[in-house]
Amino acid sequence: MNGRTVLERFPAGGPRGSWPAEEFAQARRQEGQAVEVVMDLSTDAFLVVVRGADIVE
């Protein structure tokens, strides 16, 4: 993932009707961070990432 920092990881198999990655991302957006949620197929997890960061976790 070029130029992205992972802020948090969430398993893809969350409870029905629950979107923890999106909720976490929305809270970060309200704090002024430019974040997005992406799917990491290799680990079956949703990642909340910041684009353009120099460090990738």
PDB file of C-alpha atoms in Angstrom:
ATOM      1  CA  MET A   1       0.000   0.000   0.000  1.00  0.00           C
ATOM      2  CA  ASN A   2       1.917   2.960  -1.311  1.00  0.00           C
ATOM      3  CA  GLY A   3       2.169   5.963   0.959  1.00  0.00           C
ATOM      4  CA  ARG A   4      -0.496   4.956   3.457  1.00  0.00           C
ATOM      5  CA  THR A   5      -0.467   4.571   7.217  1.00  0.00           C
ATOM      6  CA  VAL A   6      -2.800   2.023   8.760  1.00  0.00           C
ATOM      7  CA  LEU A   7      -4.567   3.536  11.781  1.00  0.00           C
ATOM      8  CA  GLU A   8      -6.680   0.515  12.717  1.00  0.00           C
ATOM      9  CA  ARG A   9      -7.649  -2.974  11.517  1.00  0.00           C
ATOM     10  CA  PHE A  10     -11.091  -4.553  11.846  1.00  0.00           C
ATOM     11  CA  PRO A  11     -12.036  -8.170  11.040  1.00  0.00           C
ATOM     12  CA  ALA A  12     -14.350  -8.492   8.053  1.00  0.00           C
ATOM     13  CA  GLY A  13     -16.714 -10.840   9.875  1.00  0.00           C
ATOM     14  CA  GLY A  14     -18.278  -8.341  12.267  1.00  0.00           C
ATOM     15  CA  PRO A  15     -21.780  -8.653  13.712  1.00  0.00           C
ATOM     16  CA  ARG A  16     -24.647  -8.126  11.283  1.00  0.00           C
ATOM     17  CA  GLY A  17     -25.516  -4.450  10.949  1.00  0.00           C
ATOM     18  CA  SER A  18     -22.263  -3.355  12.569  1.00  0.00           C
ATOM     19  CA  TRP A  19     -19.716  -1.283  10.626  1.00  0.00           C
ATOM     20  CA  PRO A  20     -16.890  -0.638  13.128  1.00  0.00           C
ATOM     21  CA  ALA A  21     -14.307   0.363  10.495  1.00  0.00           C
ATOM     22  CA  GLU A  22     -16.670   2.941   8.987  1.00  0.00           C
ATOM     23  CA  GLU A  23     -17.602   4.270  12.434  1.00  0.00           C
ATOM     24  CA  PHE A  24     -13.926   4.593  13.399  1.00  0.00           C
ATOM     25  CA  ALA A  25     -13.160   6.328  10.097  1.00  0.00           C
ATOM     26  CA  GLN A  26     -16.050   8.766  10.530  1.00  0.00           C
ATOM     27  CA  ALA A  27     -14.797   9.722  13.986  1.00  0.00           C
ATOM     28  CA  ARG A  28     -11.309  10.402  12.542  1.00  0.00           C
ATOM     29  CA  ARG A  29     -12.837  12.480   9.725  1.00  0.00           C
ATOM     30  CA  GLN A  30     -14.661  14.587  12.299  1.00  0.00           C
ATOM     31  CA  GLU A  31     -11.239  15.215  13.880  1.00  0.00           C
ATOM     32  CA  GLY A  32      -9.999  16.501  10.510  1.00  0.00           C
ATOM     33  CA  GLN A  33      -8.033  13.477   9.286  1.00  0.00           C
ATOM     34  CA  ALA A  34      -8.321  12.402   5.643  1.00  0.00           C
ATOM     35  CA  VAL A  35      -8.951   8.687   6.107  1.00  0.00           C
ATOM     36  CA  GLU A  36     -10.540   5.943   4.057  1.00  0.00           C
ATOM     37  CA  VAL A  37     -11.571   2.343   4.624  1.00  0.00           C
ATOM     38  CA  VAL A  38     -10.010  -0.300   2.393  1.00  0.00           C
ATOM     39  CA  MET A  39     -10.277  -4.074   2.295  1.00  0.00           C
ATOM     40  CA  ASP A  40      -7.138  -6.168   2.775  1.00  0.00           C
ATOM     41  CA  LEU A  41      -8.063  -9.407   1.030  1.00  0.00           C
ATOM     42  CA  SER A  42      -4.960 -11.253   2.202  1.00  0.00           C
ATOM     43  CA  THR A  43      -5.941 -10.859   5.883  1.00  0.00           C
ATOM     44  CA  ASP A  44      -9.733 -10.589   5.402  1.00  0.00           C
ATOM     45  CA  ALA A  45      -9.794  -7.310   7.295  1.00  0.00           C
ATOM     46  CA  PHE A  46     -10.938  -3.739   6.793  1.00  0.00           C
ATOM     47  CA  LEU A  47      -8.185  -1.165   7.257  1.00  0.00           C
ATOM     48  CA  VAL A  48      -8.637   2.484   8.134  1.00  0.00           C
ATOM     49  CA  VAL A  49      -5.792   4.277   6.383  1.00  0.00           C
ATOM     50  CA  VAL A  50      -4.436   7.784   5.915  1.00  0.00           C
ATOM     51  CA  ARG A  51      -3.232   8.478   2.362  1.00  0.00           C
ATOM     52  CA  GLY A  52       0.024  10.213   1.654  1.00  0.00           C
ATOM     53  CA  ALA A  53       1.767   9.236   4.871  1.00  0.00           C
ATOM     54  CA  ASP A  54       5.440   8.315   4.712  1.00  0.00           C
ATOM     55  CA  ILE A  55       5.172   5.263   6.955  1.00  0.00           C
ATOM     56  CA  VAL A  56       3.228   2.096   6.178  1.00  0.00           C
ATOM     57  CA  GLU A  57       2.485  -0.267   9.061  1.00  0.00           C
TER      58      GLU A  57
END
